Structures are given as C-alpha cells and as structure tokens.
mmCIF file of C-alpha atoms in Angstrom:
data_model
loop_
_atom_site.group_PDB
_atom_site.id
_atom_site.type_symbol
_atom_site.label_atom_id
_atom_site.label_comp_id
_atom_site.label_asym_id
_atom_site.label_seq_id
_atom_site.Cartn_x
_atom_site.Cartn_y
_atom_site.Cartn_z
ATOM 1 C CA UNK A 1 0.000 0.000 0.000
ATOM 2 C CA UNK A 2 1.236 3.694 -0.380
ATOM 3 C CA UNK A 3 2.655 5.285 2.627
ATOM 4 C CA UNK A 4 2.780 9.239 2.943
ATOM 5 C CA UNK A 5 5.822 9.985 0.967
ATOM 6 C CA UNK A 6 3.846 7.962 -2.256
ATOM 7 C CA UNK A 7 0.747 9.513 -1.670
ATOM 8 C CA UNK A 8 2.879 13.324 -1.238
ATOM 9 C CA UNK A 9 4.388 12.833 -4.326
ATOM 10 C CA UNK A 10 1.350 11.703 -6.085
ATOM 11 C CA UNK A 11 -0.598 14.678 -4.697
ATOM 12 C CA UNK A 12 2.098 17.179 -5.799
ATOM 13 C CA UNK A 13 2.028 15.425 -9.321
ATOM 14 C CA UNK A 14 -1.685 16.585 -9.397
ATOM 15 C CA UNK A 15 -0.878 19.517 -8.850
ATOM 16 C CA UNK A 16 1.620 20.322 -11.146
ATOM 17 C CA UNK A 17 -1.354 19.249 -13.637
ATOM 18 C CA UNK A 18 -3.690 21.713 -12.126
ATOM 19 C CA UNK A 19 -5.706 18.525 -10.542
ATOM 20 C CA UNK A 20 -6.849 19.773 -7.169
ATOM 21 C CA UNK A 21 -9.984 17.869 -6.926
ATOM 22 C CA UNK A 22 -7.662 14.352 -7.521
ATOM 23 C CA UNK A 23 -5.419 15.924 -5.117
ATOM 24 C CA UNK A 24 -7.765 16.160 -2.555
ATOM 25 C CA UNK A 25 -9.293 13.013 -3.124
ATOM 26 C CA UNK A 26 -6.286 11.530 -2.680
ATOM 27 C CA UNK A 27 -5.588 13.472 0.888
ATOM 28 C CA UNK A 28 -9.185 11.972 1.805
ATOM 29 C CA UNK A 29 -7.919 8.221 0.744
ATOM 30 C CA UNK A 30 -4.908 8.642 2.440
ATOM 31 C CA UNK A 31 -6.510 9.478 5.686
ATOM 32 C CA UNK A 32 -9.317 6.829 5.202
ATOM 33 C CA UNK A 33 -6.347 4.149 4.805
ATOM 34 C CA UNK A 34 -5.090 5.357 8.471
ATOM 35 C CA UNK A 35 -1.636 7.297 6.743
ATOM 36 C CA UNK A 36 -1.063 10.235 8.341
ATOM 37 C CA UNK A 37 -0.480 13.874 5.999
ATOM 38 C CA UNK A 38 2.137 15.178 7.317
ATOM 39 C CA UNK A 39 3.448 19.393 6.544
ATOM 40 C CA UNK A 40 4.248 18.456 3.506
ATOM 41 C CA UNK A 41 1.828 16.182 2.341
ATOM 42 C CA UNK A 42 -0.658 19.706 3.293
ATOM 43 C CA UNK A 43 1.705 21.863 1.571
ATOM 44 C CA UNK A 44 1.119 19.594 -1.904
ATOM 45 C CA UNK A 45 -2.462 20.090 -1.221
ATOM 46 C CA UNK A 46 -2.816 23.319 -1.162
ATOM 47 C CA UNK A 47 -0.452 24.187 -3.659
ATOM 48 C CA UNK A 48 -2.719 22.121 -6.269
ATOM 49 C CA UNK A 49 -5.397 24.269 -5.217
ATOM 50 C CA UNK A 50 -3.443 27.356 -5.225
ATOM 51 C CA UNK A 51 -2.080 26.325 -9.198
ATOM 52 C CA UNK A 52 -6.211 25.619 -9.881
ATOM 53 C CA UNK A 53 -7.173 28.887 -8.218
ATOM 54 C CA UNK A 54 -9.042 27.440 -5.687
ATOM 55 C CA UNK A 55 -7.581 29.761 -3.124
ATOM 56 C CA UNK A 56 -10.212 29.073 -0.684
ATOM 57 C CA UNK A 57 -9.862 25.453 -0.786
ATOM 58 C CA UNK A 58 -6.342 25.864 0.029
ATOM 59 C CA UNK A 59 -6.889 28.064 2.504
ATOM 60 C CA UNK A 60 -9.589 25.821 4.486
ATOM 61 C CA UNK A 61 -6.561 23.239 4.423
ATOM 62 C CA UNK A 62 -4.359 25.640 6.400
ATOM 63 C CA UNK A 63 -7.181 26.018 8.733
ATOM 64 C CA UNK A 64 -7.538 22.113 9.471
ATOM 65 C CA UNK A 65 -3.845 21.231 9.133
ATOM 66 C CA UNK A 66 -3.403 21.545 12.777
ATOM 67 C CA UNK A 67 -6.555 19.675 13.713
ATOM 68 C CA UNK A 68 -4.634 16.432 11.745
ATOM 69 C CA UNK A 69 -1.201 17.457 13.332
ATOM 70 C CA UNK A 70 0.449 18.745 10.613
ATOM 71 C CA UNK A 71 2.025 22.197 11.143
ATOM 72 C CA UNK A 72 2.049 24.660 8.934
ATOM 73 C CA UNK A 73 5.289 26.385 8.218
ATOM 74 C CA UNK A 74 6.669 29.184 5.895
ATOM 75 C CA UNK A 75 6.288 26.984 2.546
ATOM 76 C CA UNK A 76 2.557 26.429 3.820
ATOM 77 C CA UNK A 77 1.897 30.013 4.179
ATOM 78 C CA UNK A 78 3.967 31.243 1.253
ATOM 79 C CA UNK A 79 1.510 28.880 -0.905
ATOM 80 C CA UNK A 80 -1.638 29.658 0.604
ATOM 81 C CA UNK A 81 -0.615 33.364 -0.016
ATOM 82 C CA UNK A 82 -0.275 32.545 -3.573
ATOM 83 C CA UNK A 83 -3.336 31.233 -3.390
ATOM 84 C CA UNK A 84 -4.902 34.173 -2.477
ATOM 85 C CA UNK A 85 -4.274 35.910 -6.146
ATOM 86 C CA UNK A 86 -5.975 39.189 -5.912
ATOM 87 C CA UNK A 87 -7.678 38.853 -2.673
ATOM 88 C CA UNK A 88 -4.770 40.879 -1.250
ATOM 89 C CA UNK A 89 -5.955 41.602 2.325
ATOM 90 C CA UNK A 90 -6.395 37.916 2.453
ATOM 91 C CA UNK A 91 -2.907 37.350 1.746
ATOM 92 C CA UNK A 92 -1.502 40.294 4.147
ATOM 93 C CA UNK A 93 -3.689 38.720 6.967
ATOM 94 C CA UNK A 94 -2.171 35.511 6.451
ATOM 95 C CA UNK A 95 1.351 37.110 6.337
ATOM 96 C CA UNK A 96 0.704 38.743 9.925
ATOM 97 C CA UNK A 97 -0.854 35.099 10.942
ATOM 98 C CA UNK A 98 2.487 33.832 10.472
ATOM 99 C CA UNK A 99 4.590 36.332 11.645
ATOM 100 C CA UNK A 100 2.190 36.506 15.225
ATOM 101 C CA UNK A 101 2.862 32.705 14.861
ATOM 102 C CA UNK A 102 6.881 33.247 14.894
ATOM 103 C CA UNK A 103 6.978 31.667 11.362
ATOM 104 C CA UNK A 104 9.779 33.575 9.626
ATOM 105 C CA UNK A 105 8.755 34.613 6.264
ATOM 106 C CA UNK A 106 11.677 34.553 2.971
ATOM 107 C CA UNK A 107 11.457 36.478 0.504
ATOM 108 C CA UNK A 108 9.465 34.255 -1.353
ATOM 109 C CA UNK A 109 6.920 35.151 1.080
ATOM 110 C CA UNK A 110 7.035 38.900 0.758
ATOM 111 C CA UNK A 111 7.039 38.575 -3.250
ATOM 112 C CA UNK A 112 3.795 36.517 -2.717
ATOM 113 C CA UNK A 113 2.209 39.466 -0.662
ATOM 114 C CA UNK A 114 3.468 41.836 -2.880
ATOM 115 C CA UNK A 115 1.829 39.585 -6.330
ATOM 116 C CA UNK A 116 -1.417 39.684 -4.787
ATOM 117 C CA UNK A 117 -1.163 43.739 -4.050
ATOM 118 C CA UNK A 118 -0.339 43.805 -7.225
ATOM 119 C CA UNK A 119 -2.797 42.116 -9.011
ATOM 120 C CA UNK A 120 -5.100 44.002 -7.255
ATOM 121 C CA UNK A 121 -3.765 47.327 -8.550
ATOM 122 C CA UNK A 122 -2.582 47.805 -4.886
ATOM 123 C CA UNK A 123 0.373 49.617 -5.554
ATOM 124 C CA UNK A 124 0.414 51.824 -2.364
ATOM 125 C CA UNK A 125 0.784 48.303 -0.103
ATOM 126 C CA UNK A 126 2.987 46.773 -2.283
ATOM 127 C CA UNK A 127 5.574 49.772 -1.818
ATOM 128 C CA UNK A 128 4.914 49.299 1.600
ATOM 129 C CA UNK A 129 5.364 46.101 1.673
ATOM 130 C CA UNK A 130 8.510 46.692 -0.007
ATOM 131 C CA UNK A 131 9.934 49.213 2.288
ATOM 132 C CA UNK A 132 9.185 46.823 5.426
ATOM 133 C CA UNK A 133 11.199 43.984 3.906
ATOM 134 C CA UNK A 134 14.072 46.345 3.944
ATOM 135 C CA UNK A 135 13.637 47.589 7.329
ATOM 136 C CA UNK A 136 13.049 43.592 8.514
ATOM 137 C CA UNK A 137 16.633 42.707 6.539
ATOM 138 C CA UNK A 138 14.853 40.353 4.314
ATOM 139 C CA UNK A 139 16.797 38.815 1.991
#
C-alpha cells in the first residue's frame, strides 16, 4: 500500500497538472487508509489548489492542518498566499498570521504578498510592503 511519501508525491504530481480535486481526493484516501499527511503532504495540497485557483480550498486546508497534526510552516503560508491571487488583504492577513505565529517569512513570502497587491492594482501596499522587507533585513 502507499505510505505518505507515495501519496505526497502523487498529490504534488496533481498539482503540477492543475488537478486539485484528484489531489484532494487523494488526501481523503490517504486518511481513510489510516496514513497520516504530514506538513508536507498539506503543503502539496494546497499548492494544487493554489495552481487551480481554488484559493479558498487551500486556505480551508491551512485552517484544518493543525486539527490532523500537521504544522504549517513558511512553505505552507507562502503557498496559501499565492493562493490568495488578488484577494490581497487575504494574503496580508495571512502574512501577519504567520509572523504573530513566529513563522519567519523569505522572501518568497514577501514577493507573494506583494503579487497579490499587485494584481489588485494595490500599488500603495505593495511599496509598503517593499519598504518593510528592507527595514526587517529580508533577503
């Protein structure tokens, strides 16, 4: 039978084919055969979703990660910001989620806040954004 590194790859295969609803079937089958998703497995997830644009799909994962164990951690939230798109505000509450959760964000993570300003034609916040990257050393 598949253990969680099979079923982790196999989720983050459907997702690199923009197959979140196999993805998350599989996440269900892997919990109904007693593996246990771990960060990562979570992380797959919800970057299928977030490559589908079914940011709040990926987001409800965050949400229920803990309840399963798994703990999110800077690669969870940079994806789940991706996620977000446009929804900016989304995406900066999620950033100051993880910073009040003493997750250190990368710059990956700021660039992700600073896409979703941007797609929303937020340029004000992105500068912002920008400017407190700089002041936080943020490489």
């Amino acid at each position: 039978t598949p253990d969680t590194q099979a079923y982790c790859a196999s989720i983050s295969a459907c997702g690199k084919g923009k197959q979140w609803k196999m993805a998350l079937r599989l996440l269900a089958e892997m919990q109904d055969r007693g593996e246990v998703p771990n960060t990562a497995t979570y992380n797959a997830c919800i970057d299928a979703c977030a490559r589908s644009g079914q940011w709040q799909k990926a987001l409800r994962l965050l949400a229920v990660m803990p309840e399963h164990g798994a703990v999110p951690n800077a690669i969870t939230y940079t994806t789940s910001i991706t996620a977000c798109g446009h929804n900016w505000l989304r995406a900066l509450q999620l950033l100051a989620e993880m910073r009040a959760r003493g997750i250190a964000g990368s710059t990956n993570t700021c660039n992700a806040c600073i896409n979703a300003c941007a797609q929303a034609q937020q340029w004000q916040a992105a500068l912002v954004l920008m400017a407190k990257m700089r002041d936080d050393g943020v490489e």
